[in-house]
Amino acid sequence: VTYYENKLYLWNYEANSLIFGTNNSEKARFDSSGRLMLGTSTEGNANADNFTIADSANSGLTIRSGSSNIGSIFFSDATSGTGEYAGFVDYNHSSNLMSLGTASSARVYIDSSGNVGISTASPVGKLSVGPDQDIVFGNQTSSGTGGTGRLVATGGAVYLQAGLAATSGSNAPLVVTGYGGVGERLRLDSSGNLGIGESSPTQMLVIRKDSASTSAGAYPVIDLRNDNASGFSQIRSYRK
C-alpha cells in the first residue's frame, strides 16, 4: 500500500493477481491483465472478459436508480461526444419505459404494459411502428426468387406491398392462405388481377370452385346481401 501525491495506491508489483477475500475465502480478484472477477478466478469469453461475475446459484448485476431517474448501460467507442453512448439500454423509473439505442439514438421502446414501439416511445398495441416507417420481411437482396413484403403507413394511408426483392423493383403476388400456408384462398397478381380460389387469374376478377355437385355452397356463388328492408343491392356497369 502506497500513499503518494494525495492518492492511496494498492499495488501488486509482480505479474500476478490482486486478490480480495472475506470469511476466509476469495471473493474478488484483479488478474495481471487488469480483468476483474467476482466470485470466480476464471475470466469469461475473450470478447467479454474485462468483468466477470459468477455464482454457484443464480447470478446477476443490479443497477439501482432513484424512483424518478434513469438507469443505463452505455456501449462506447469514444471518450467524449455521442460516441460515449453509441449503443445503450435505458430504464426510466418514472415512466417504467425501457429504451434500446443504436448510433446514439433510441430505436426501440418497451412500455410498462409490455407494448413494443419501433421509432415511437408511445406504442398503442403489442407492436407499434412509428410514423412514415415500414415493416419489410423476406428476401432483402437485389436478386433471387424469395419474396419480399412491405407494410407501409404514410400520407394517411396504409399500403401492403409485394416484390421479388427490396431493391430490384420487381413484383410478386399477394397471396392469402390457410394456416401454415395450406390451401390458397386468394391471390392478387402483379397485373392487378384478383383470383379467389384461382392461382392464375387472367381477368380482373376470377372466382373458381371446381365441383360437380349442385348443392348450395358447392359451386361458386356471389352473394349480395342487404339486411335493411329499405335498402337494395346491385351490380352496376357503366362507361364514363
Coordinates of N, CA and C in Angstrom, one line a residue:
V1 N 0.9 -1.2 0.0 CA 0.0 0.0 0.0 C 0.9 1.2 0.0
T2 N 0.6 2.2 -0.9 CA 1.4 3.4 -1.0 C 0.6 4.6 -1.1
Y3 N 1.0 5.6 -0.3 CA 0.3 6.9 -0.4 C 1.2 7.9 -1.0
Y4 N 0.7 8.5 -2.2 CA 1.6 9.3 -2.9 C 0.8 10.4 -3.6
E5 N 1.2 11.7 -3.4 CA 0.5 12.8 -4.0 C -1.0 12.8 -3.8
N6 N -1.3 12.6 -2.5 CA -2.7 12.6 -2.0 C -3.5 11.5 -2.6
K7 N -2.9 10.4 -3.1 CA -3.6 9.3 -3.6 C -3.1 8.0 -2.9
L8 N -4.0 7.1 -2.6 CA -3.7 5.9 -2.0 C -3.7 4.7 -3.0
Y9 N -2.5 4.1 -3.1 CA -2.3 3.0 -4.1 C -2.3 1.7 -3.4
L10 N -3.0 0.7 -4.0 CA -2.9 -0.7 -3.6 C -2.3 -1.4 -4.7
W11 N -1.0 -1.8 -4.6 CA -0.3 -2.3 -5.7 C 0.2 -3.7 -5.5
N12 N 0.3 -4.5 -6.6 CA 1.0 -5.7 -6.6 C 2.0 -5.6 -7.7
Y13 N 3.3 -5.4 -7.4 CA 4.3 -5.1 -8.3 C 4.7 -6.3 -9.2
E14 N 4.3 -7.5 -8.8 CA 4.5 -8.7 -9.6 C 3.4 -8.9 -10.6
A15 N 3.7 -9.7 -11.6 CA 2.8 -10.0 -12.7 C 1.8 -11.1 -12.2
N16 N 1.2 -10.9 -11.1 CA 0.2 -11.8 -10.5 C -1.0 -11.1 -10.1
S17 N -2.0 -11.9 -9.7 CA -3.3 -11.4 -9.3 C -3.3 -10.6 -8.0
L18 N -4.2 -9.7 -7.9 CA -4.5 -9.0 -6.7 C -5.8 -9.5 -6.2
I19 N -5.8 -10.2 -5.0 CA -7.0 -11.0 -4.6 C -7.6 -10.3 -3.3
F20 N -8.9 -10.3 -3.3 CA -9.6 -9.8 -2.1 C -10.5 -10.9 -1.5
G21 N -10.5 -11.0 -0.2 CA -11.3 -12.1 0.4 C -11.9 -11.7 1.7
T22 N -12.9 -12.5 2.1 CA -13.6 -12.3 3.4 C -14.1 -13.6 3.8
N23 N -14.4 -13.8 5.1 CA -14.9 -15.0 5.7 C -14.0 -16.2 5.2
N24 N -12.7 -15.9 5.2 CA -11.7 -16.9 4.9 C -11.8 -17.6 3.5
S25 N -12.3 -16.8 2.6 CA -12.4 -17.3 1.2 C -12.3 -16.1 0.2
E26 N -11.8 -16.4 -1.0 CA -11.6 -15.4 -2.0 C -13.0 -14.9 -2.5
K27 N -13.2 -13.6 -2.7 CA -14.4 -13.0 -3.2 C -14.2 -12.3 -4.5
A28 N -13.0 -11.7 -4.8 CA -12.8 -11.0 -6.0 C -11.3 -10.9 -6.3
R29 N -11.0 -10.7 -7.5 CA -9.6 -10.6 -7.9 C -9.4 -9.7 -9.2
F30 N -8.3 -9.0 -9.2 CA -7.8 -8.4 -10.5 C -6.7 -9.3 -10.9
D31 N -6.7 -9.8 -12.1 CA -5.6 -10.6 -12.6 C -4.5 -9.7 -13.1
S32 N -3.4 -10.2 -13.6 CA -2.3 -9.4 -14.1 C -2.6 -8.7 -15.3
S33 N -3.7 -9.0 -16.0 CA -4.2 -8.3 -17.2 C -5.2 -7.2 -16.9
G34 N -5.5 -7.0 -15.6 CA -6.4 -6.0 -15.2 C -7.9 -6.4 -15.2
R35 N -8.1 -7.7 -15.5 CA -9.5 -8.1 -15.5 C -10.1 -8.4 -14.1
L36 N -11.3 -7.9 -13.9 CA -11.9 -8.1 -12.6 C -12.9 -9.3 -12.6
M37 N -12.7 -10.1 -11.6 CA -13.6 -11.3 -11.4 C -14.2 -11.3 -10.1
L38 N -15.5 -11.4 -10.0 CA -16.2 -11.6 -8.7 C -16.8 -13.0 -8.6
G39 N -16.5 -13.6 -7.5 CA -17.0 -15.0 -7.3 C -16.3 -16.0 -8.1
T40 N -15.2 -15.7 -8.8 CA -14.6 -16.7 -9.7 C -13.1 -16.3 -9.9
S41 N -12.3 -17.2 -10.2 CA -10.9 -16.9 -10.6 C -10.7 -17.2 -12.1
T42 N -11.8 -17.4 -12.8 CA -11.7 -17.7 -14.2 C -12.5 -16.7 -15.0
E43 N -11.8 -16.0 -15.9 CA -12.4 -14.9 -16.7 C -13.4 -15.5 -17.7
G44 N -14.3 -14.7 -18.2 CA -15.3 -15.1 -19.2 C -14.7 -15.2 -20.6
N45 N -15.5 -15.2 -21.6 CA -15.1 -15.3 -23.0 C -14.2 -14.1 -23.4
A46 N -13.2 -14.4 -24.3 CA -12.3 -13.3 -24.6 C -12.9 -12.1 -25.1
N47 N -14.1 -12.1 -25.7 CA -14.7 -10.9 -26.2 C -15.5 -10.1 -25.1
A48 N -15.6 -10.7 -23.9 CA -16.3 -10.0 -22.9 C -15.7 -10.5 -21.5
D49 N -14.4 -10.3 -21.3 CA -13.7 -10.8 -20.1 C -13.2 -9.7 -19.2
N50 N -13.5 -8.5 -19.5 CA -13.0 -7.4 -18.6 C -13.6 -7.5 -17.2
F51 N -14.8 -7.9 -17.1 CA -15.5 -8.0 -15.8 C -16.4 -9.3 -15.9
T52 N -16.1 -10.2 -15.0 CA -16.8 -11.5 -14.9 C -17.4 -11.7 -13.5
I53 N -18.7 -12.0 -13.5 CA -19.4 -12.3 -12.2 C -19.9 -13.7 -12.3
A54 N -19.7 -14.4 -11.2 CA -20.0 -15.9 -11.1 C -20.6 -16.2 -9.8
D55 N -21.5 -17.2 -9.8 CA -22.1 -17.8 -8.5 C -22.5 -19.2 -8.8
S56 N -22.5 -20.0 -7.8 CA -22.9 -21.4 -8.0 C -24.4 -21.5 -8.1
A57 N -25.1 -20.5 -7.8 CA -26.6 -20.4 -8.0 C -26.9 -19.3 -9.0
N58 N -28.1 -18.7 -8.8 CA -28.4 -17.6 -9.7 C -27.4 -16.5 -9.5
S59 N -27.1 -15.8 -10.6 CA -26.1 -14.7 -10.7 C -26.7 -13.5 -11.4
G60 N -26.2 -12.3 -11.1 CA -26.7 -11.2 -11.8 C -26.0 -9.9 -11.4
L61 N -26.5 -8.8 -12.0 CA -26.0 -7.5 -11.8 C -27.1 -6.5 -11.6
T62 N -27.1 -5.8 -10.5 CA -28.2 -4.8 -10.2 C -27.8 -3.4 -10.4
I63 N -28.6 -2.6 -11.1 CA -28.3 -1.2 -11.3 C -29.5 -0.5 -10.6
R64 N -29.3 0.2 -9.5 CA -30.4 0.8 -8.7 C -30.3 2.3 -8.8
S65 N -31.4 2.8 -9.3 CA -31.5 4.3 -9.5 C -32.7 4.8 -8.7
G66 N -32.8 6.2 -8.7 CA -33.9 6.8 -8.0 C -35.2 6.5 -8.7
S67 N -36.3 6.6 -7.9 CA -37.6 6.3 -8.4 C -38.1 7.2 -9.6
S68 N -37.5 8.3 -9.7 CA -37.8 9.2 -10.8 C -36.6 9.5 -11.8
N69 N -35.7 8.5 -11.7 CA -34.4 8.7 -12.5 C -34.3 7.5 -13.5
I70 N -33.2 7.5 -14.2 CA -32.9 6.5 -15.2 C -31.7 5.7 -14.9
G71 N -31.8 4.4 -15.1 CA -30.6 3.5 -15.0 C -30.2 3.1 -16.4
S72 N -28.9 3.1 -16.7 CA -28.4 2.9 -18.1 C -27.2 2.0 -18.1
I73 N -27.1 1.4 -19.3 CA -25.8 0.7 -19.7 C -25.5 1.3 -21.1
F74 N -24.2 1.9 -21.2 CA -23.8 2.5 -22.4 C -22.7 1.7 -23.0
F75 N -22.7 1.6 -24.4 CA -21.7 1.0 -25.2 C -21.0 2.1 -25.9
S76 N -19.7 2.3 -25.6 CA -19.0 3.5 -26.1 C -17.8 3.1 -26.9
D77 N -17.4 3.9 -27.9 CA -16.2 3.8 -28.6 C -15.4 5.1 -28.6
A78 N -15.7 6.0 -27.7 CA -15.1 7.3 -27.6 C -15.1 7.8 -26.2
T79 N -14.3 8.8 -25.9 CA -14.2 9.4 -24.6 C -15.0 10.7 -24.4
S80 N -15.6 11.1 -25.5 CA -16.4 12.4 -25.5 C -17.5 12.3 -26.6
G81 N -18.5 13.2 -26.5 CA -19.5 13.3 -27.5 C -20.4 12.1 -27.6
T82 N -21.2 12.0 -28.7 CA -22.2 10.9 -28.8 C -21.6 9.5 -28.8
G83 N -20.3 9.4 -29.2 CA -19.7 8.1 -29.2 C -19.6 7.5 -27.8
E84 N -19.8 8.3 -26.7 CA -19.8 7.7 -25.4 C -21.1 6.9 -25.1
Y85 N -22.1 7.1 -25.9 CA -23.3 6.2 -25.8 C -23.8 5.8 -27.2
A86 N -22.9 5.3 -28.0 CA -23.2 4.8 -29.3 C -24.3 3.8 -29.3
G87 N -24.3 2.9 -28.4 CA -25.4 1.9 -28.1 C -25.7 2.0 -26.6
F88 N -27.0 1.8 -26.3 CA -27.4 1.9 -24.9 C -28.6 1.2 -24.6
V89 N -28.8 0.9 -23.3 CA -30.0 0.4 -22.7 C -30.4 1.3 -21.6
D90 N -31.6 1.9 -21.6 CA -32.0 2.8 -20.6 C -33.3 2.3 -19.9
Y91 N -33.5 2.5 -18.6 CA -34.7 2.2 -18.0 C -35.1 3.4 -17.2
N92 N -36.3 4.0 -17.6 CA -36.8 5.2 -16.9 C -37.8 4.8 -15.9
H93 N -37.4 5.0 -14.6 CA -38.2 4.5 -13.5 C -39.5 5.3 -13.3
S94 N -39.5 6.6 -13.7 CA -40.7 7.4 -13.6 C -41.8 7.0 -14.5
S95 N -41.5 6.5 -15.7 CA -42.5 6.0 -16.7 C -42.5 4.5 -16.9
N96 N -41.5 3.8 -16.3 CA -41.3 2.4 -16.5 C -41.2 2.1 -17.9
L97 N -40.4 2.9 -18.6 CA -40.1 2.7 -20.1 C -38.7 2.3 -20.3
M98 N -38.5 1.2 -21.0 CA -37.2 0.8 -21.4 C -36.9 1.2 -22.8
S99 N -35.7 1.7 -23.1 CA -35.3 2.1 -24.4 C -34.0 1.4 -24.8
L100 N -34.0 1.0 -26.1 CA -32.8 0.4 -26.7 C -32.3 1.3 -27.8
G101 N -31.0 1.7 -27.8 CA -30.5 2.6 -28.7 C -29.3 2.1 -29.5
T102 N -29.2 2.6 -30.8 CA -28.1 2.4 -31.6 C -27.7 3.7 -32.3
A103 N -26.5 3.9 -32.7 CA -26.0 5.1 -33.3 C -26.4 6.3 -32.5
S104 N -26.4 6.2 -31.1 CA -26.6 7.3 -30.2 C -28.0 7.8 -30.1
S105 N -29.0 7.0 -30.7 CA -30.4 7.4 -30.7 C -31.3 6.2 -30.3
A106 N -32.3 6.5 -29.5 CA -33.3 5.4 -29.1 C -34.0 4.9 -30.3
R107 N -34.1 3.6 -30.5 CA -34.8 3.0 -31.6 C -36.0 2.1 -31.2
V108 N -35.9 1.4 -30.1 CA -36.9 0.5 -29.7 C -37.3 0.8 -28.3
Y109 N -38.6 0.8 -28.0 CA -39.1 1.1 -26.6 C -40.0 0.0 -26.2
I110 N -40.0 -0.3 -24.9 CA -40.9 -1.3 -24.3 C -41.6 -0.5 -23.1
D111 N -42.9 -0.4 -23.1 CA -43.6 0.4 -22.1 C -44.0 -0.5 -20.9
S112 N -44.6 0.1 -19.9 CA -45.0 -0.6 -18.7 C -46.0 -1.8 -18.9
S113 N -46.7 -1.7 -20.0 CA -47.6 -2.8 -20.3 C -47.0 -3.9 -21.2
G114 N -45.7 -3.8 -21.5 CA -45.1 -4.7 -22.4 C -45.3 -4.5 -23.9
N115 N -45.9 -3.3 -24.2 CA -46.0 -3.0 -25.6 C -44.7 -2.5 -26.2
V116 N -44.4 -2.9 -27.4 CA -43.2 -2.6 -28.1 C -43.4 -1.5 -29.1
G117 N -42.6 -0.5 -29.1 CA -42.6 0.6 -30.1 C -41.3 0.6 -30.8
I118 N -41.4 0.7 -32.2 CA -40.2 0.9 -33.0 C -40.3 2.3 -33.6
S119 N -39.4 3.1 -33.2 CA -39.4 4.5 -33.6 C -40.6 5.3 -33.0
T120 N -41.1 4.8 -32.0 CA -42.1 5.5 -31.2 C -42.1 5.1 -29.8
A121 N -42.1 6.1 -28.9 CA -42.0 5.9 -27.4 C -43.4 5.7 -26.8
S122 N -44.4 5.7 -27.6 CA -45.8 5.6 -27.1 C -46.5 4.5 -27.9
P123 N -46.1 3.2 -27.8 CA -46.8 2.2 -28.6 C -48.3 2.0 -28.1
V124 N -49.2 1.9 -29.0 CA -50.6 1.8 -28.7 C -51.1 0.3 -28.8
G125 N -50.2 -0.6 -29.2 CA -50.6 -2.0 -29.2 C -49.4 -2.8 -28.9
K126 N -49.5 -4.2 -29.0 CA -48.4 -5.0 -28.6 C -47.1 -4.7 -29.5
L127 N -47.3 -4.2 -30.7 CA -46.2 -3.8 -31.6 C -46.7 -2.6 -32.4
S128 N -46.0 -1.5 -32.2 CA -46.3 -0.2 -32.9 C -45.1 0.2 -33.6
V129 N -45.3 0.7 -34.9 CA -44.2 1.2 -35.7 C -44.4 2.7 -35.9
G130 N -43.4 3.6 -35.7 CA -43.6 5.0 -35.8 C -44.0 5.5 -37.1
P131 N -44.4 6.8 -37.2 CA -45.0 7.3 -38.4 C -43.9 7.3 -39.6
D132 N -44.5 7.1 -40.8 CA -43.6 7.1 -42.0 C -42.5 6.1 -41.9
Q133 N -42.8 5.0 -41.3 CA -41.9 3.9 -41.2 C -42.5 2.7 -41.9
D134 N -41.8 1.7 -42.2 CA -42.4 0.5 -42.9 C -41.8 -0.8 -42.3
I135 N -42.5 -1.9 -42.4 CA -42.1 -3.2 -42.0 C -41.8 -4.0 -43.3
V136 N -40.5 -4.5 -43.4 CA -40.1 -5.3 -44.5 C -39.8 -6.7 -44.1
F137 N -40.2 -7.7 -44.8 CA -39.9 -9.1 -44.4 C -39.6 -9.9 -45.7
G138 N -38.8 -10.9 -45.5 CA -38.5 -11.8 -46.7 C -37.2 -11.4 -47.3
N139 N -37.0 -11.7 -48.6 CA -35.7 -11.5 -49.2 C -35.4 -10.1 -49.4
Q140 N -34.1 -9.7 -49.0 CA -33.7 -8.3 -49.0 C -32.7 -8.0 -50.0
T141 N -32.3 -9.0 -50.9 CA -31.2 -8.7 -51.8 C -31.8 -8.2 -53.1
S142 N -30.9 -7.8 -54.0 CA -31.4 -7.3 -55.3 C -31.7 -8.3 -56.3
S143 N -31.5 -9.6 -56.0 CA -31.8 -10.7 -56.9 C -32.3 -11.9 -56.1
G144 N -32.7 -12.9 -56.8 CA -33.2 -14.1 -56.1 C -34.6 -14.3 -56.3
T145 N -35.2 -15.4 -55.8 CA -36.6 -15.8 -56.0 C -37.4 -15.6 -54.8
G146 N -36.8 -15.3 -53.6 CA -37.6 -15.2 -52.4 C -38.4 -13.9 -52.5
G147 N -39.6 -13.9 -52.0 CA -40.5 -12.8 -52.0 C -40.2 -11.8 -50.9
T148 N -40.6 -10.6 -51.1 CA -40.4 -9.5 -50.1 C -41.8 -8.9 -49.9
G149 N -42.1 -8.7 -48.6 CA -43.4 -7.9 -48.3 C -43.1 -6.7 -47.6
R150 N -43.9 -5.6 -47.8 CA -43.7 -4.4 -47.1 C -45.1 -3.9 -46.6
L151 N -45.1 -3.5 -45.3 CA -46.3 -2.9 -44.8 C -45.9 -1.4 -44.5
V152 N -46.5 -0.5 -45.2 CA -46.1 0.9 -45.1 C -47.3 1.8 -44.7
A153 N -47.1 2.6 -43.7 CA -48.2 3.6 -43.3 C -47.6 5.0 -43.5
T154 N -48.1 5.7 -44.5 CA -47.6 7.0 -44.8 C -48.7 7.8 -45.6
G155 N -48.7 9.1 -45.4 CA -49.6 10.0 -46.1 C -51.0 9.7 -45.8
G156 N -51.3 9.3 -44.6 CA -52.7 9.0 -44.2 C -53.3 7.7 -44.7
A157 N -52.4 6.9 -45.3 CA -52.9 5.6 -45.9 C -52.0 4.5 -45.5
V158 N -52.5 3.2 -45.6 CA -51.7 2.0 -45.3 C -51.6 1.2 -46.5
Y159 N -50.3 0.8 -46.9 CA -50.0 0.1 -48.1 C -49.5 -1.3 -47.8
L160 N -50.0 -2.3 -48.4 CA -49.4 -3.6 -48.4 C -48.8 -3.9 -49.7
Q161 N -47.5 -4.1 -49.7 CA -46.7 -4.1 -51.0 C -46.0 -5.5 -51.1
A162 N -45.8 -5.9 -52.3 CA -45.1 -7.2 -52.5 C -44.1 -7.0 -53.7
G163 N -43.0 -7.7 -53.6 CA -42.0 -7.7 -54.7 C -41.0 -8.8 -54.5
L164 N -40.2 -9.1 -55.6 CA -39.3 -10.2 -55.5 C -38.1 -9.9 -54.6
A165 N -37.7 -8.6 -54.7 CA -36.5 -8.1 -53.9 C -36.7 -6.6 -53.5
A166 N -36.2 -6.3 -52.4 CA -36.5 -4.9 -51.9 C -35.8 -3.9 -52.8
T167 N -34.8 -4.2 -53.5 CA -34.0 -3.2 -54.3 C -34.2 -3.4 -55.8
S168 N -34.9 -4.4 -56.2 CA -35.0 -4.6 -57.7 C -36.2 -4.0 -58.3
G169 N -37.2 -3.8 -57.5 CA -38.4 -3.2 -58.1 C -39.3 -4.2 -58.8
S170 N -39.0 -5.5 -58.8 CA -39.8 -6.5 -59.5 C -41.0 -6.8 -58.6
N171 N -42.0 -7.4 -59.2 CA -43.3 -7.6 -58.5 C -43.5 -9.1 -58.2
A172 N -44.3 -9.3 -57.1 CA -44.7 -10.7 -56.8 C -46.1 -10.6 -56.3
P173 N -46.9 -11.7 -56.4 CA -48.3 -11.6 -56.0 C -48.5 -11.6 -54.5
L174 N -49.6 -11.0 -54.1 CA -50.0 -11.1 -52.7 C -51.0 -12.3 -52.5
V175 N -50.7 -13.2 -51.6 CA -51.4 -14.4 -51.5 C -51.9 -14.6 -50.1
V176 N -53.2 -15.0 -50.0 CA -53.8 -15.4 -48.7 C -54.0 -16.9 -48.7
T177 N -53.5 -17.5 -47.6 CA -53.7 -19.0 -47.5 C -54.2 -19.3 -46.1
G178 N -54.5 -20.6 -45.9 CA -54.8 -21.1 -44.6 C -53.6 -21.1 -43.7
Y179 N -53.8 -21.5 -42.5 CA -52.7 -21.5 -41.5 C -51.6 -22.4 -42.0
G180 N -50.3 -22.0 -41.9 CA -49.2 -22.8 -42.3 C -49.0 -22.8 -43.8
G181 N -49.7 -21.9 -44.5 CA -49.5 -21.9 -46.0 C -50.3 -22.9 -46.7
V182 N -51.2 -23.6 -46.0 CA -52.0 -24.7 -46.6 C -53.3 -24.1 -47.2
G183 N -53.6 -24.5 -48.5 CA -54.8 -24.1 -49.1 C -54.9 -22.6 -49.5
E184 N -54.5 -22.3 -50.7 CA -54.6 -20.9 -51.2 C -56.0 -20.4 -51.2
R185 N -56.3 -19.2 -50.7 CA -57.6 -18.7 -50.7 C -57.8 -17.6 -51.7
L186 N -56.8 -16.7 -51.8 CA -57.0 -15.5 -52.6 C -55.6 -15.1 -53.1
R187 N -55.6 -14.6 -54.4 CA -54.3 -14.1 -54.9 C -54.5 -12.8 -55.8
L188 N -53.7 -11.8 -55.5 CA -53.7 -10.6 -56.3 C -52.3 -10.6 -57.0
D189 N -52.4 -10.7 -58.3 CA -51.1 -10.9 -59.0 C -50.5 -9.5 -59.4
S190 N -49.3 -9.5 -60.0 CA -48.6 -8.3 -60.4 C -49.3 -7.4 -61.4
S191 N -50.3 -8.0 -62.1 CA -51.1 -7.2 -63.1 C -52.4 -6.6 -62.5
G192 N -52.6 -6.9 -61.2 CA -53.8 -6.4 -60.5 C -55.0 -7.3 -60.7
N193 N -54.8 -8.5 -61.3 CA -55.9 -9.5 -61.4 C -56.1 -10.2 -60.0
L194 N -57.3 -10.3 -59.6 CA -57.7 -11.0 -58.4 C -58.3 -12.3 -58.6
G195 N -57.7 -13.3 -58.0 CA -58.3 -14.7 -58.0 C -58.7 -15.2 -56.7
I196 N -60.0 -15.6 -56.6 CA -60.5 -16.3 -55.4 C -60.7 -17.7 -55.7
G197 N -59.9 -18.6 -55.1 CA -59.9 -20.0 -55.5 C -59.2 -20.2 -56.8
E198 N -58.5 -19.3 -57.3 CA -57.8 -19.4 -58.6 C -56.4 -18.8 -58.5
S199 N -55.4 -19.6 -58.7 CA -54.0 -19.2 -58.5 C -53.4 -18.5 -59.7
S200 N -54.1 -18.5 -60.9 CA -53.6 -17.9 -62.1 C -54.7 -17.0 -62.7
P201 N -55.2 -16.0 -62.1 CA -56.3 -15.2 -62.6 C -55.8 -14.5 -63.9
T202 N -56.7 -14.6 -65.0 CA -56.4 -13.9 -66.2 C -57.2 -12.7 -66.5
Q203 N -58.2 -12.5 -65.6 CA -59.1 -11.3 -65.7 C -59.0 -10.6 -64.4
M204 N -59.6 -9.4 -64.4 CA -59.6 -8.6 -63.2 C -60.1 -9.3 -61.9
L205 N -61.2 -10.1 -62.1 CA -61.7 -10.9 -61.1 C -62.1 -12.3 -61.6
V206 N -61.5 -13.3 -60.9 CA -61.8 -14.7 -61.3 C -62.2 -15.4 -60.0
I207 N -63.4 -16.0 -60.0 CA -63.8 -16.8 -58.8 C -64.0 -18.3 -59.3
R208 N -63.3 -19.2 -58.6 CA -63.3 -20.6 -59.0 C -63.6 -21.5 -57.9
K209 N -64.4 -22.5 -58.1 CA -64.6 -23.6 -57.2 C -65.0 -24.8 -58.0
D210 N -64.1 -25.7 -58.2 CA -64.3 -26.9 -59.0 C -65.2 -27.9 -58.2
S211 N -66.4 -28.2 -58.7 CA -67.2 -29.2 -58.1 C -68.3 -29.6 -59.0
A212 N -68.6 -30.9 -59.0 CA -69.7 -31.4 -59.9 C -71.1 -31.4 -59.1
S213 N -71.0 -31.0 -57.8 CA -72.2 -31.0 -57.0 C -73.1 -29.8 -57.4
T214 N -74.4 -30.0 -57.3 CA -75.3 -28.9 -57.5 C -75.9 -28.4 -56.1
S215 N -75.3 -28.9 -55.0 CA -75.7 -28.5 -53.7 C -75.3 -27.0 -53.4
A216 N -76.1 -26.3 -52.7 CA -75.8 -24.9 -52.4 C -74.5 -24.8 -51.6
G217 N -73.6 -23.9 -52.1 CA -72.3 -23.8 -51.5 C -71.2 -24.6 -52.1
A218 N -71.6 -25.5 -52.9 CA -70.6 -26.4 -53.6 C -70.1 -25.8 -54.9
Y219 N -70.7 -24.8 -55.4 CA -70.3 -24.2 -56.6 C -70.1 -22.7 -56.3
P220 N -69.4 -22.0 -57.2 CA -69.1 -20.6 -57.0 C -70.3 -19.7 -56.9
V221 N -70.4 -18.9 -55.9 CA -71.6 -18.0 -55.6 C -71.1 -16.6 -55.2
I222 N -71.7 -15.6 -55.8 CA -71.6 -14.2 -55.3 C -72.9 -13.9 -54.7
D223 N -72.8 -13.5 -53.4 CA -74.0 -13.2 -52.6 C -74.0 -11.8 -52.2
L224 N -74.9 -11.0 -52.7 CA -75.0 -9.6 -52.4 C -76.2 -9.5 -51.3
R225 N -75.8 -9.0 -50.1 CA -76.8 -9.1 -49.1 C -77.0 -7.7 -48.4
N226 N -78.2 -7.2 -48.2 CA -78.5 -6.0 -47.5 C -79.7 -6.3 -46.6
D227 N -79.4 -6.3 -45.3 CA -80.4 -6.7 -44.3 C -81.3 -5.5 -43.9
N228 N -81.2 -4.4 -44.6 CA -82.0 -3.2 -44.4 C -83.2 -3.3 -45.3
A229 N -84.5 -3.4 -44.8 CA -85.6 -3.6 -45.6 C -85.8 -2.5 -46.6
S230 N -85.3 -1.3 -46.4 CA -85.5 -0.2 -47.3 C -84.3 -0.1 -48.3
G231 N -83.3 -0.9 -48.1 CA -82.2 -0.8 -49.0 C -82.2 -1.8 -50.2
F232 N -81.2 -1.8 -51.0 CA -81.2 -2.7 -52.1 C -79.7 -2.9 -52.5
S233 N -79.5 -4.0 -53.3 CA -78.1 -4.3 -53.7 C -78.1 -4.3 -55.2
Q234 N -77.0 -4.1 -55.8 CA -76.9 -4.1 -57.3 C -75.5 -4.2 -57.8
I235 N -75.3 -4.7 -59.0 CA -74.1 -4.7 -59.7 C -74.2 -3.8 -60.9
R236 N -73.4 -2.8 -61.0 CA -73.5 -1.7 -62.0 C -72.3 -1.8 -63.0
S237 N -72.6 -1.5 -64.2 CA -71.6 -1.4 -65.2 C -71.9 -0.2 -66.0
Y238 N -71.0 0.7 -66.1 CA -71.2 1.9 -66.9 C -69.9 2.4 -67.5
R239 N -70.0 3.3 -68.4 CA -68.8 3.9 -69.1 C -68.8 5.4 -68.9
K240 N -67.7 5.9 -68.4 CA -67.6 7.4 -68.2 C -67.5 8.1 -69.5

